[in-house]
XYZ file of C-alpha atoms in Angstrom:
188
model
C 11.572 -11.077 -5.130
C 10.610 -14.242 -3.296
C 12.555 -13.376 -0.152
C 11.610 -11.441 2.947
C 14.551 -10.292 5.049
C 14.075 -9.047 8.590
C 16.965 -7.122 10.125
C 16.945 -5.972 13.732
C 19.916 -3.637 13.969
C 19.854 -3.224 17.756
C 19.968 -6.965 18.407
C 22.142 -7.854 15.416
C 19.497 -10.234 14.071
C 18.952 -11.073 10.421
C 16.430 -13.649 9.267
C 15.444 -14.571 5.743
C 12.286 -16.326 4.624
C 11.753 -17.562 1.076
C 8.149 -17.349 -0.079
C 6.629 -20.278 -1.995
C 6.690 -20.176 -5.805
C 4.147 -17.725 -7.242
C 3.989 -15.591 -4.094
C 6.472 -12.813 -4.869
C 6.630 -9.487 -2.999
C 5.159 -6.263 -4.341
C 7.329 -3.251 -5.089
C 6.334 -1.664 -1.764
C 4.216 -2.497 1.255
C 5.341 -3.737 4.659
C 3.191 -3.310 7.764
C 4.113 -4.296 11.329
C 1.399 -4.811 13.932
C 1.666 -2.478 16.943
C 3.133 -5.299 19.091
C 5.845 -5.977 16.438
C 5.076 -9.733 16.494
C 3.427 -9.909 13.071
C 4.371 -8.365 9.753
C 2.188 -8.153 6.654
C 3.968 -8.007 3.283
C 2.145 -6.920 0.112
C 2.407 -9.470 -2.664
C 2.911 -8.922 -6.370
C -0.312 -10.733 -7.269
C -2.525 -8.792 -4.836
C -2.126 -11.188 -1.915
C -0.871 -10.177 1.504
C 1.569 -12.477 3.258
C 1.262 -12.734 7.034
C 4.535 -13.499 8.802
C 4.841 -14.171 12.503
C 7.984 -13.087 14.279
C 8.881 -15.862 16.733
C 11.209 -15.578 19.706
C 14.707 -14.750 18.527
C 13.296 -12.894 15.514
C 12.781 -15.954 13.302
C 10.146 -15.448 10.581
C 7.343 -17.993 10.237
C 5.005 -17.917 7.237
C 1.284 -17.934 7.969
C -1.401 -18.492 5.356
C -1.528 -15.936 2.574
C -4.397 -13.447 2.847
C -6.915 -13.544 0.019
C -5.689 -11.857 -3.154
C -7.193 -8.487 -3.964
C -8.005 -7.445 -7.515
C -5.063 -5.068 -7.483
C -1.398 -5.142 -6.510
C -0.985 -3.458 -3.145
C 1.673 -0.929 -2.217
C 1.926 1.148 0.983
C -0.080 0.027 4.009
C -0.955 1.503 7.411
C -3.172 0.681 10.381
C -5.848 3.114 11.529
C -4.940 4.984 14.700
C -7.360 2.846 16.738
C -6.032 -0.387 15.177
C -9.470 -1.496 13.935
C -8.682 -1.055 10.230
C -5.827 -1.341 7.793
C -5.386 0.859 4.743
C -3.678 -0.306 1.547
C -2.821 1.664 -1.591
C -4.180 -0.427 -4.476
C -2.054 0.909 -7.281
C -3.512 -0.417 -10.551
C -7.086 0.163 -9.405
C -6.394 3.743 -8.250
C -8.012 3.473 -4.850
C -7.265 3.146 -1.162
C -8.645 -0.062 0.315
C -10.082 -0.077 3.816
C -9.464 -3.576 5.201
C -10.075 -5.419 8.449
C -7.171 -5.300 10.898
C -6.235 -8.864 9.847
C -6.077 -7.711 6.197
C -8.467 -10.480 5.180
C -11.664 -8.536 4.389
C -12.218 -5.466 2.220
C -14.693 -3.178 3.969
C -14.777 -0.348 1.440
C -12.515 1.654 -0.850
C -11.981 5.301 -1.750
C -10.842 6.624 -5.159
C -7.384 8.242 -5.279
C -5.197 9.677 -7.998
C -3.403 7.459 -10.520
C -1.146 4.718 -9.112
C -1.353 5.314 -5.346
C 1.894 4.350 -3.646
C 2.050 5.252 0.049
C -0.383 6.100 2.853
C 0.328 7.950 6.118
C -1.616 9.552 8.963
C -1.681 13.270 9.453
C -3.193 15.652 11.985
C -6.935 16.219 12.401
C -7.975 12.649 11.495
C -6.568 12.867 7.956
C -4.777 10.369 5.731
C -2.419 11.290 2.912
C -1.912 9.056 -0.136
C 0.895 9.700 -2.632
C -0.064 9.038 -6.260
C 2.851 8.250 -8.593
C 0.754 8.943 -11.663
C -0.892 12.108 -10.367
C -4.320 13.211 -11.488
C -6.442 11.457 -14.064
C -6.018 12.832 -17.580
C -8.931 14.846 -18.951
C -10.345 14.263 -22.414
C -7.943 15.607 -25.045
C -4.905 15.916 -22.733
C -1.722 14.078 -23.773
C -1.902 10.728 -21.990
C -0.893 7.091 -22.056
C -2.721 4.046 -20.798
C -1.572 2.542 -17.485
C -3.085 -0.460 -15.703
C -6.133 1.346 -14.423
C -6.295 4.820 -15.947
C -5.002 7.315 -18.461
C -1.795 8.924 -17.244
C -0.816 12.541 -18.086
C 2.400 12.611 -20.135
C 4.741 15.038 -21.850
C 3.767 14.605 -25.531
C 7.403 15.003 -26.675
C 8.991 12.479 -24.299
C 6.136 10.252 -23.161
C 7.252 10.782 -19.537
C 4.526 11.208 -16.887
C 4.173 14.837 -15.803
C 1.777 14.725 -12.869
C 2.076 13.651 -9.257
C -0.450 14.256 -6.507
C -1.261 13.573 -2.888
C -4.861 12.680 -2.088
C -6.069 14.004 1.275
C -8.723 11.905 3.019
C -10.746 12.777 6.115
C -12.197 10.298 8.615
C -11.419 6.715 9.518
C -12.422 3.229 8.452
C -15.726 3.040 6.587
C -16.232 6.804 7.048
C -13.293 7.907 4.914
C -13.761 10.553 2.222
C -11.357 12.169 -0.244
C -11.473 15.909 0.444
C -8.813 17.265 -1.924
C -5.916 16.511 -4.238
C -2.622 18.396 -4.062
C -0.332 18.698 -7.105
C 3.228 17.949 -5.935
C 5.257 17.260 -9.094
C 6.477 14.065 -10.670
C 6.572 10.666 -8.984
C 5.727 11.309 -5.340
C 6.384 8.127 -3.432
C 7.192 7.505 0.235
C 5.507 9.956 2.581
């Protein structure tokens, strides 16, 4: 879609902004700054749109953030606000970005097709992986954008879904385990 719609139920506000041609939204990925005056929207081509929320709730388009090499999905700020995290689905990794989402600082491998990222207790992050674990040699699989995906050989339907658990923050983030959770885990 080329439209971003902001609805503020309490104030009865609804504002729509049409993105320029070639700057469509991703399937998932909206991130509000802690002050609720700026919203970042993941773009279909790996870019991140920065929208300012003016008085009265009107959306104003800022310059697009540089495109990443992968379409982005779920995003979250670090608890201290110094970093942003973005699930880079086709590249099967979690990006660690600057708080302005304009610089990649590092990345951490995840399962196949990461979708959402949330904070948990004890300085942990959880990333849902639609495609689950990477297929091992000889296992029934199909090619996806960035990996081989485990499938049911009779139906061709993906059969794995995982959540990657990461410990730390910012540049000091490490994957510590993967949890099998069944097919197509998405929003956490």
